[in-house]
Coordinates of C-alpha atoms in Angstrom, one line a residue:
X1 CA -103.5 35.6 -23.0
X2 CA -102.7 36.9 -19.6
X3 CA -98.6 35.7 -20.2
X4 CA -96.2 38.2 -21.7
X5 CA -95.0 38.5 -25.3
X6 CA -91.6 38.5 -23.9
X7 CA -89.8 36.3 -21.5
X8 CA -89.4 38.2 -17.9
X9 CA -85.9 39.9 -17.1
X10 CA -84.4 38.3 -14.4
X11 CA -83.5 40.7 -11.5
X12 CA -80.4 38.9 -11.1
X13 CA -77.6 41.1 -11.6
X14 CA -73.9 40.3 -12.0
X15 CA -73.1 42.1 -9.0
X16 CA -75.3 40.4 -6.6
X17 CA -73.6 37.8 -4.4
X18 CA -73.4 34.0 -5.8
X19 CA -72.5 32.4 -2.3
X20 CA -71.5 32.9 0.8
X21 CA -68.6 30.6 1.7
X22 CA -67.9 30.8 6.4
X23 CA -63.9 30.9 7.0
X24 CA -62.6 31.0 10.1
X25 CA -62.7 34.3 12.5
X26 CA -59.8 35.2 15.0
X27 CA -62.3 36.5 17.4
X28 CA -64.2 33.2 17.7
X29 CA -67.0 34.5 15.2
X30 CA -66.3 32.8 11.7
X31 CA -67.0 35.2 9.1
X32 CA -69.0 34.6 6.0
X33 CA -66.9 35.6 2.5
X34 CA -70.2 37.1 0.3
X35 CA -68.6 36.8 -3.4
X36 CA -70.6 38.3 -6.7
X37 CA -71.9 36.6 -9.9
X38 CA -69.0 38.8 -11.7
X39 CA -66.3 37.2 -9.5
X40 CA -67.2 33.5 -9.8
X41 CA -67.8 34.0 -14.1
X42 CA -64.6 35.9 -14.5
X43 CA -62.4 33.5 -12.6
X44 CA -64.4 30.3 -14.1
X45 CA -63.7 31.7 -17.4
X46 CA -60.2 32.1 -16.6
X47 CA -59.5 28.3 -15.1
X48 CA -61.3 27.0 -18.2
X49 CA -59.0 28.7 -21.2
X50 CA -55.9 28.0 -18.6
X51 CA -55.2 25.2 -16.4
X52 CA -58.5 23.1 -17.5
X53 CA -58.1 24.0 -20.7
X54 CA -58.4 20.6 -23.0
X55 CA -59.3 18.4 -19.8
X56 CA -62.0 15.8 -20.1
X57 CA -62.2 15.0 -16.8
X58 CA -61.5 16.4 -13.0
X59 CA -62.8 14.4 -10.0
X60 CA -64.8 16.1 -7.2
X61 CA -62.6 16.2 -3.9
X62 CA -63.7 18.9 -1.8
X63 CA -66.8 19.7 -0.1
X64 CA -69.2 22.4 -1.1
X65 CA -68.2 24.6 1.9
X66 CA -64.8 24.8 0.0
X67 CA -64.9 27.4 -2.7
X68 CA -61.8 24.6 -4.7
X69 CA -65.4 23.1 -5.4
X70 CA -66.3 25.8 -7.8
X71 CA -63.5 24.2 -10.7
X72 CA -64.5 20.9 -9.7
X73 CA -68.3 21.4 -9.7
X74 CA -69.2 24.5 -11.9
X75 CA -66.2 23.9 -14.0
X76 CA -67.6 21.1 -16.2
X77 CA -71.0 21.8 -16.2
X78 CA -70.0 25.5 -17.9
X79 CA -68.6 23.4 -20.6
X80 CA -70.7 20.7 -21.6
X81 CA -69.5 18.1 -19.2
X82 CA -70.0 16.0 -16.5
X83 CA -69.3 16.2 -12.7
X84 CA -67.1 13.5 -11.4
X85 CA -68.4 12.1 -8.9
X86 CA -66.1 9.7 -6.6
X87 CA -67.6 7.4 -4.5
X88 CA -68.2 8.0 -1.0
X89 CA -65.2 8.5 1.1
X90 CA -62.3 8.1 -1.9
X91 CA -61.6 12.0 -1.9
X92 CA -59.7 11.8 1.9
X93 CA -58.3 7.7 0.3
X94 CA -55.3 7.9 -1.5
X95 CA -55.7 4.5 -2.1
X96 CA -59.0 4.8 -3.5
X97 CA -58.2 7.9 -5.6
X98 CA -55.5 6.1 -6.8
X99 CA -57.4 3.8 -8.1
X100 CA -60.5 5.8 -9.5
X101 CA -57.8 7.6 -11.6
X102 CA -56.6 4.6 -12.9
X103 CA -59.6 3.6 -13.9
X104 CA -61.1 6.8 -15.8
X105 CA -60.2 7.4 -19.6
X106 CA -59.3 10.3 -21.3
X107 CA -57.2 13.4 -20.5
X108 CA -57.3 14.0 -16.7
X109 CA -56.7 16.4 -14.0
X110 CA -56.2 16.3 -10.3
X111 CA -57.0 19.4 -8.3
X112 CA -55.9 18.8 -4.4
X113 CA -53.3 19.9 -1.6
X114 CA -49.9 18.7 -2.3
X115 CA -49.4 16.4 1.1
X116 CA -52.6 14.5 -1.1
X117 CA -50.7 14.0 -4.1
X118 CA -47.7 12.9 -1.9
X119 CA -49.3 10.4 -0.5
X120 CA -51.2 9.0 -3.8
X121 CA -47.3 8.9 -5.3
X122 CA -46.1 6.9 -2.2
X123 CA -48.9 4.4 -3.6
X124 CA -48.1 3.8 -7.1
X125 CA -48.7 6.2 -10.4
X126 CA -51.9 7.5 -12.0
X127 CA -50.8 7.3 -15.3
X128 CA -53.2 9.1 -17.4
X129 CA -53.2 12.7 -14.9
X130 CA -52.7 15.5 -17.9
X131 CA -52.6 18.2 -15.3
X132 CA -52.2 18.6 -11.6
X133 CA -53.7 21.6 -9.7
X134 CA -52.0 22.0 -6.2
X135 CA -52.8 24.1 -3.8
X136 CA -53.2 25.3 0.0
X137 CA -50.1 24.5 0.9
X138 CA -46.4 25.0 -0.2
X139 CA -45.3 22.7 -2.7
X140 CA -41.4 21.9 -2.3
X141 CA -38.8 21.1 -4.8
X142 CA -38.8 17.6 -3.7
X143 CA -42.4 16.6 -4.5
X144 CA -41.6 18.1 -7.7
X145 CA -38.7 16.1 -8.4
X146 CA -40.9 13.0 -7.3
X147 CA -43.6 14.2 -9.9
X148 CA -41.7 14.6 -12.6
X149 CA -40.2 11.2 -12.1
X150 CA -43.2 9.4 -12.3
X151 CA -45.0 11.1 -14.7
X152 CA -42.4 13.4 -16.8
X153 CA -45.2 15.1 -19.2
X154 CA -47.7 16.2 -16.6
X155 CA -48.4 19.8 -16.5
X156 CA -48.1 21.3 -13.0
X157 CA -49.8 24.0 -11.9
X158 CA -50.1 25.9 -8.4
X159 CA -52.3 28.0 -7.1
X160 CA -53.3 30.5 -4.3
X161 CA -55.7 32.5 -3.4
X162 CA -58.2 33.1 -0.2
X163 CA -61.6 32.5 -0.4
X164 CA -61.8 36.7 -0.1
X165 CA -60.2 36.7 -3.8
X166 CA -62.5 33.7 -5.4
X167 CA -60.5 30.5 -5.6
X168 CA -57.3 31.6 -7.0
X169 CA -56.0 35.2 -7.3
X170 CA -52.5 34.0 -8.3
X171 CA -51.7 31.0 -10.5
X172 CA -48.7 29.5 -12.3
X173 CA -47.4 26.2 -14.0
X174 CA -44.4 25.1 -12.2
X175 CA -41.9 24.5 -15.3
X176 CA -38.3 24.4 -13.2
X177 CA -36.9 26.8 -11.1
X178 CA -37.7 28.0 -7.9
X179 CA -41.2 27.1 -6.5
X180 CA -43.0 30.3 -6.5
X181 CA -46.9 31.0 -6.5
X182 CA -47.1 32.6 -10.4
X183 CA -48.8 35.5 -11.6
X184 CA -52.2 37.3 -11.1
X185 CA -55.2 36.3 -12.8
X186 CA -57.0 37.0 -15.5
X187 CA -58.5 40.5 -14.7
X188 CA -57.0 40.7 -11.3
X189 CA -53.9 42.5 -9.8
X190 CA -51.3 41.8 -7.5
X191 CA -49.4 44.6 -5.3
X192 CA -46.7 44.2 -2.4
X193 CA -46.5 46.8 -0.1
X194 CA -44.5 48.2 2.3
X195 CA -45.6 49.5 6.0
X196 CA -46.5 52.8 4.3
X197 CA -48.7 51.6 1.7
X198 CA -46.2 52.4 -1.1
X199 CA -45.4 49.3 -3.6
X200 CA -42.4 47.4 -2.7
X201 CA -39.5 47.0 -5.6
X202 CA -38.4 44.0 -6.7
X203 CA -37.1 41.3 -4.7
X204 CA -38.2 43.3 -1.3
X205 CA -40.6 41.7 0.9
X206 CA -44.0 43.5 1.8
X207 CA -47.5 42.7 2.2
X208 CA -49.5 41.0 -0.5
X209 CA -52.6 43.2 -1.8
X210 CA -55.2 41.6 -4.5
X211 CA -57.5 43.6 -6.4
X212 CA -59.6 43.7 -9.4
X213 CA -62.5 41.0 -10.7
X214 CA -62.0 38.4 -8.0
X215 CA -62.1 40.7 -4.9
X216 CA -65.2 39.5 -2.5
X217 CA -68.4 41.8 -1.8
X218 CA -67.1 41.7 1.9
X219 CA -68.2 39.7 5.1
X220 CA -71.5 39.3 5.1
X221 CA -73.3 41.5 8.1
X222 CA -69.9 42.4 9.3
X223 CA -69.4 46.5 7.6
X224 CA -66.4 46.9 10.2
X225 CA -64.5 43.5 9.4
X226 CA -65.0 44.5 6.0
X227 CA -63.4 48.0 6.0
X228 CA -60.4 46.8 7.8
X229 CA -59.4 43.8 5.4
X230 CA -61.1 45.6 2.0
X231 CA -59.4 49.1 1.6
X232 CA -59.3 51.2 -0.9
X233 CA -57.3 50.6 -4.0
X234 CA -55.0 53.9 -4.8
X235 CA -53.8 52.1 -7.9
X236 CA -56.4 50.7 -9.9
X237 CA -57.2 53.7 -11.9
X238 CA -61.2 53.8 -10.9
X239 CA -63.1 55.4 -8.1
X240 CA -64.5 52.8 -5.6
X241 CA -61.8 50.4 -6.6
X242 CA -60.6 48.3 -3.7
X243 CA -57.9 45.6 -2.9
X244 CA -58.0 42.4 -0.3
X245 CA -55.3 42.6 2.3
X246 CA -54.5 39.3 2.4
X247 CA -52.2 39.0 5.6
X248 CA -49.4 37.2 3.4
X249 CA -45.5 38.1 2.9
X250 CA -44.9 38.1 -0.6
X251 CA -41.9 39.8 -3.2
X252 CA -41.8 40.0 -6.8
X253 CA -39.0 38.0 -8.3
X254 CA -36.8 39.2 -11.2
X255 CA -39.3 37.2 -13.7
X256 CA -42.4 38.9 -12.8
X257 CA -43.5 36.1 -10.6
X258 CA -44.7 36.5 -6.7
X259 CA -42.5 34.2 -4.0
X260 CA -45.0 33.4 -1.0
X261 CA -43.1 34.3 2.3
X262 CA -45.7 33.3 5.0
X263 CA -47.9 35.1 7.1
X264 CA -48.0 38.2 9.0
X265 CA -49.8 37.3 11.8
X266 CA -50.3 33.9 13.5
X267 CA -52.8 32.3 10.9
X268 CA -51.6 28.5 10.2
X269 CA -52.4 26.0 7.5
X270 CA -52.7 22.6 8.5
X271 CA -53.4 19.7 5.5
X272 CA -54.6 22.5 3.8
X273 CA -56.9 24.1 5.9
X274 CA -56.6 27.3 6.9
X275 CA -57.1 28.5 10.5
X276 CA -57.2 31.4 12.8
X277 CA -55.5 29.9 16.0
X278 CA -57.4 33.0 17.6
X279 CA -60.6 31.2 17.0
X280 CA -59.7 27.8 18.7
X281 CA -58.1 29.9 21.6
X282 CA -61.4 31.4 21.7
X283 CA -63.6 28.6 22.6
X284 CA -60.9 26.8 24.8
X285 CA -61.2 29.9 27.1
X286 CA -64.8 29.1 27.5
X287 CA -63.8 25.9 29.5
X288 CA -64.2 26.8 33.1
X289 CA -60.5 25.4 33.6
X290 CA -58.8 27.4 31.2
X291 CA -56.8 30.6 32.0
X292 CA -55.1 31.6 29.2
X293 CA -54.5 29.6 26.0
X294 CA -52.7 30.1 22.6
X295 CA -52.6 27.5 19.7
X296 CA -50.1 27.1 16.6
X297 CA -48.9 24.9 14.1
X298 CA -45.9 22.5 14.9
X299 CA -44.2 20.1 12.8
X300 CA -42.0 18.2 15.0
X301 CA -41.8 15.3 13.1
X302 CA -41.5 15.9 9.2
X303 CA -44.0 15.3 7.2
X304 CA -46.8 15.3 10.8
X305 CA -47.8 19.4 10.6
X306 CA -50.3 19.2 14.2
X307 CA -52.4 22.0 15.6
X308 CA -51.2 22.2 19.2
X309 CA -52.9 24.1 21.9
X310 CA -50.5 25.4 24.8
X311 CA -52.7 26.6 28.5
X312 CA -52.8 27.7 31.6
X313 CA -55.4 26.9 34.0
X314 CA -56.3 24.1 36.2
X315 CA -53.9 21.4 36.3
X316 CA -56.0 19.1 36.9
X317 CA -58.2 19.4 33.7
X318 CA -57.6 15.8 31.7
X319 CA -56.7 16.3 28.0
X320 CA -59.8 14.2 26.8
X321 CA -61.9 16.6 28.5
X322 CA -60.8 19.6 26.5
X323 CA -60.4 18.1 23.2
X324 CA -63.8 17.2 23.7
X325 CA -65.1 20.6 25.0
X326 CA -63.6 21.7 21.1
X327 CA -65.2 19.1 19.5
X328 CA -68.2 20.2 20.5
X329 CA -68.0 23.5 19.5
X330 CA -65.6 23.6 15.9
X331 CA -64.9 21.3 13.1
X332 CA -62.8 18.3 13.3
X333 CA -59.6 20.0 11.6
X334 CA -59.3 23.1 14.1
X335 CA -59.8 20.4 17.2
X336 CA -55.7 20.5 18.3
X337 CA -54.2 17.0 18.5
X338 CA -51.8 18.1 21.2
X339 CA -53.0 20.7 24.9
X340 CA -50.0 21.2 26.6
X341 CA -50.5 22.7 30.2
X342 CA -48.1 25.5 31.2
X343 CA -47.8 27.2 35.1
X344 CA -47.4 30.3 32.8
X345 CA -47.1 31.5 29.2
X346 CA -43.4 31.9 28.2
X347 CA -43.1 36.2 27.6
X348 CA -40.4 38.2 25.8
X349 CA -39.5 41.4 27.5
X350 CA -42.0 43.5 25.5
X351 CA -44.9 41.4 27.0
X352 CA -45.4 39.6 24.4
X353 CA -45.6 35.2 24.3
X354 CA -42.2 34.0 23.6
X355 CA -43.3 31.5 20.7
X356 CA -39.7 30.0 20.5
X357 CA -39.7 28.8 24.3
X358 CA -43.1 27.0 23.7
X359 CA -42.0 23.2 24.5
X360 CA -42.7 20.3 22.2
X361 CA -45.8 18.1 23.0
X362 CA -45.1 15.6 25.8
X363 CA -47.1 12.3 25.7
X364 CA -49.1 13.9 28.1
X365 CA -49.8 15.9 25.7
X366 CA -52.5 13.6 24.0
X367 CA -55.9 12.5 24.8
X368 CA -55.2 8.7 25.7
X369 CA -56.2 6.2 28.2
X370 CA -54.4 5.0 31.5
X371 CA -51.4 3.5 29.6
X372 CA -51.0 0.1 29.4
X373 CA -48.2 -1.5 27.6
X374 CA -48.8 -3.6 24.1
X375 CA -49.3 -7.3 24.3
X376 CA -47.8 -9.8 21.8
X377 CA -46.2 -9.3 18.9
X378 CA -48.6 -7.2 16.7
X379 CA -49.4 -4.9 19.5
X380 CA -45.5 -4.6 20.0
X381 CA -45.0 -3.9 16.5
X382 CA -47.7 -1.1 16.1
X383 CA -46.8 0.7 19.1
X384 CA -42.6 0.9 17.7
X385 CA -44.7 1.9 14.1
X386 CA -47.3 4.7 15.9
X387 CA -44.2 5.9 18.1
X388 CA -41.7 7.0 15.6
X389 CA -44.7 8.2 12.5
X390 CA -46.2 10.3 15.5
X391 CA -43.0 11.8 16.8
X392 CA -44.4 10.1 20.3
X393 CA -42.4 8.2 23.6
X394 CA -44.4 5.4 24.1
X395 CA -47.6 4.3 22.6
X396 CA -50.3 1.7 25.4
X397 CA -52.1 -0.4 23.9
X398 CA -55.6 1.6 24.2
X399 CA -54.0 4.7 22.8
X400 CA -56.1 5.9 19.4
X401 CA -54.2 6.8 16.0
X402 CA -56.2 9.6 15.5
X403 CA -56.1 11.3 19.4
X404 CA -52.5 10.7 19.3
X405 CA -52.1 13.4 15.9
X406 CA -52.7 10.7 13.6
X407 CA -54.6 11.6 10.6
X408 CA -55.9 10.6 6.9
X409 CA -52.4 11.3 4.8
X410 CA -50.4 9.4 7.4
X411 CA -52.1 6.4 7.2
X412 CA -50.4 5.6 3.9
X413 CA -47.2 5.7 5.8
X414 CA -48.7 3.6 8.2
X415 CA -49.8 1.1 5.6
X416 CA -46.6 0.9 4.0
X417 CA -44.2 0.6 7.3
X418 CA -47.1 -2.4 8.9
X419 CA -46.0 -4.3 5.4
X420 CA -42.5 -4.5 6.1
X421 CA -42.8 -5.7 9.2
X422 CA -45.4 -8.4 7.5
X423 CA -48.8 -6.9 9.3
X424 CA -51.7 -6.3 6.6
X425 CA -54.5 -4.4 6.7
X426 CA -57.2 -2.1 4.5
X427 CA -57.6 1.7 4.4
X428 CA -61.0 0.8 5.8
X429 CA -59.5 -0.7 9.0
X430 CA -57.9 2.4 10.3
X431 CA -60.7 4.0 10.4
X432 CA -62.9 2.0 11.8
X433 CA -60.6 0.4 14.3
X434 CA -58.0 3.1 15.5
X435 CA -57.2 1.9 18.4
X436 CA -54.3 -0.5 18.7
X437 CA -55.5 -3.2 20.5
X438 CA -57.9 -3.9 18.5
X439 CA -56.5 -3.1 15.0
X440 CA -54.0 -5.7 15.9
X441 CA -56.7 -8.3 16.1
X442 CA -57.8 -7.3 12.4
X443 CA -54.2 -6.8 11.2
X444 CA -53.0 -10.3 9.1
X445 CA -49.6 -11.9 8.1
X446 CA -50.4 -12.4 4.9
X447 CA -50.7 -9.8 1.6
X448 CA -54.2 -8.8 1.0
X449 CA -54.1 -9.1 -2.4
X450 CA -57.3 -7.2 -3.2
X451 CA -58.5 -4.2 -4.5
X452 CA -58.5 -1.5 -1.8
X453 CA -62.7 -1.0 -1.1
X454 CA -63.8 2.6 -1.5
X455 CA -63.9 3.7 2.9
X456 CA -67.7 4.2 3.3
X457 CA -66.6 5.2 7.2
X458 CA -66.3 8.6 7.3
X459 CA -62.9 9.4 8.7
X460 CA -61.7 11.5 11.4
X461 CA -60.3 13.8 9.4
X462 CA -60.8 15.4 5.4
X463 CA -58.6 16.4 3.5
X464 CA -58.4 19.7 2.6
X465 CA -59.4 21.9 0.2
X466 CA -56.7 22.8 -2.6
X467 CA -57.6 26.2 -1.3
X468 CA -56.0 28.2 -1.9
X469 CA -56.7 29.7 1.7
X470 CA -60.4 28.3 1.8
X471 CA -61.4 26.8 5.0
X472 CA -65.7 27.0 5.2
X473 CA -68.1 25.8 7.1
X474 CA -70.9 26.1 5.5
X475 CA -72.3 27.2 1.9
X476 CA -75.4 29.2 1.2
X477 CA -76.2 29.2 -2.5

């Protein structure tokens, strides 16, 4: 008698925020992405009647903290479905993935960064992939080609988009042509501007604005972040309207399409995960030896994309001792592989760091032990196999895969270039015995002709998410 006739109205409104997804802050202080009801509905709406439309299955391969996990997670449940669930570890295994594709019926889809789906290709073929979703970093001509090849009715799509636009604010199926990164949305817009705030014409580069459904609340606690990176939209038509600056070069092609040109400022994407080197230089200044420091992305060897952290500072501070002082204090993929120490930071005439004259990493470069040279054949045959996949002089035999820049996609390469030279080992074995002395005792001359396990050790590394410019820490739902 006391309950009401009619069921309560939730307070819930679509306006309110969904989740609040942490990316990574240039001032050292990440900053957490607040995004609405309205913005997660519109853009799950949108991936379902596009590039998921007529799926049956998508595997799970990002984390929560990744907002890629909204298609992957949300996406099927909206619908009827199921999540797919892969077992632990297979999501950073191309091996395993490999294999779990394989094994699953009906029409499938694969959302992940492209260096993934390179390195599941290098393995063999998941012949039943309907649709491939690639994202977070650029996808060349090349990996095309290669997909295409092997499976010539797949549909291809790629997408972009920071976690301040939800998921994806740009999206296109790759059909031939030049790789570009599609058109807006559904109910979002696209603009490049110029330094004056006046839209670009065609083919002229500028900055790359997105407004409309998909556009973030703001950073949450943060009003003055906010109003610098979400500004008022001029064009939209509505008062209160306003657009993400996204810090990306971008021109409109002929076609109606947006090119991607790179950044404006010094933010890097490595395996997919996007940084702000300003936040890593952060924290290494709080090490007692460090005078000045400034981090990028170098790939010196193709194919090996490292973080690399360049200082000034005490000398006699070991590499180890840094790397560790990060690892204490961010995740595992902003930890630089390489710290190269520098009496002073190369300068241009205007003041500012010459990024040009910074030198490629030394072997010094890497946390490693007091070297000692390989032993025996095996040991002698990883080191020439470690040397030339990580672009380094001379590998001891203490050195560790992963402190040397070694990382999860590699270790395909790895796999494959240990086989010719008749060594044999499992995904598994990597991780759980990276150094070389002592992967050479597990290594074998002969095949192992077994399934490849799904790697219960968690690696050193995860892959990224297909981002689409998300790179969380944490999630608050």
């Amino acid at each position: 008698a006391r309950s009401p006739a009619q069921a309560p109205r939730p307070g819930l409104l679509p306006q309110h925020p969904a989740y609040v997804i942490y990316t990574s802050g240039s001032t050292g202080r990440p900053k957490g992405v607040a995004v609405s009801h309205r913005s997660v509905a519109n853009y799950l709406r949108w991936i379902d009647e596009t590039a998921l439309a007529g799926v049956e299955r998508l595997p799970w391969t990002t984390k929560l903290s990744f907002d890629a996990s909204a298609k992957q997670v949300l996406g099927p449940l909206l619908r009827g479905g199921a999540v797919w669930i892969l077992a632990a570890g297979a999501e950073r295994d191309p091996a395993a993935l490999l294999q779990a594709l394989r094994a699953a019926e009906g029409r499938l889809a694969l959302n992940c960064v492209p260096s993934l789906w390179s390195a599941i290709l290098e393995l063999g073929t998941p012949a039943g992939v309907d649709r491939l979703l690639l994202g977070g970093e650029a996808t060349g001509p090349e990996l095309l080609e290669r997909t295409r090849a092997a499976l010539p009715g797949v549909e291809v799509w790629n997408l972009y988009g920071p976690t301040e636009t939800t998921v994806n604010a740009v999206a296109g199926r790759m059909d031939g042509g030049p790789v570009g990164i599609g058109r807006p949305v559904a109910n979002a817009r696209a603009y490049v501007l110029d330094a004056g705030m006046r839209p670009a014409p065609v083919g002229v580069p500028g900055e790359l604005f997105v407004a409309g459904a998909g556009v973030a609340r703001g950073y949450l606690g943060r009003p003055g972040l906010t109003a610098e990176r979400f500004v008022p939209d001029p064009f939209g038509g509505r008062a209160g309207e306003r657009m993400y600056r996204t810090g990306d070069r971008a021109r409109w092609r002929d076609d109606g399409t947006l090119a991607y040109l790179g950044r404006t400022d010094h933010q890097v994407k490595v395996r997919g995960y996007r940084i702000e080197p300003g936040e890593v230089e952060a924290r290494l200044l709080e090490h007692a030896g460090v005078r000045e420091a400034l981090v990028t992305a170098r790939e010196d060897t193709p194919g090996n994309r490292l973080l690399v952290a360049y200082w000034t500072g005490d000398a006699g501070v070991e590499v180890q001792a840094l790397r560790s002082h990060l690892g204490e204090r961010l995740p595992e993929y902003m930890v630089p592989a390489a710290y190269v120490w520098l009496k002073a930071l190369p300068l241009m005439p205007n003041g500012k760091v010459d990024r040009r004259a910074l030198p490629a990493p030394g072997d010094d470069a890497y946390a490693r032990s007091g070297y000692e040279a390989p032993v025996g054949e095996s040991e002698e045959a990883l080191a020439e196999i470690w040397a030339e996949l990580l672009g380094v002089e001379r590998v001891g035999r203490w050195d560790n895969f992963f402190e040397l820049g070694g990382h999860s996609l590699l270790i395909v390469r790895l796999l494959e270039q240990m086989r010719r030279r008749g060594l044999h080992a499992e995904v598994g074995t990597l991780f759980t015995t990276p150094v070389l002395a002592e992967l050479a005792r597990e290594v074998t001359g002969e095949s192992l002709q077994v399934q490849v396990p799904p790697n219960l050790i968690p690696g050193p590394d995860s892959i990224g998410p297909d981002d689409e410019g998300s790179d969380a820490w944490e999630v608050v739902l």
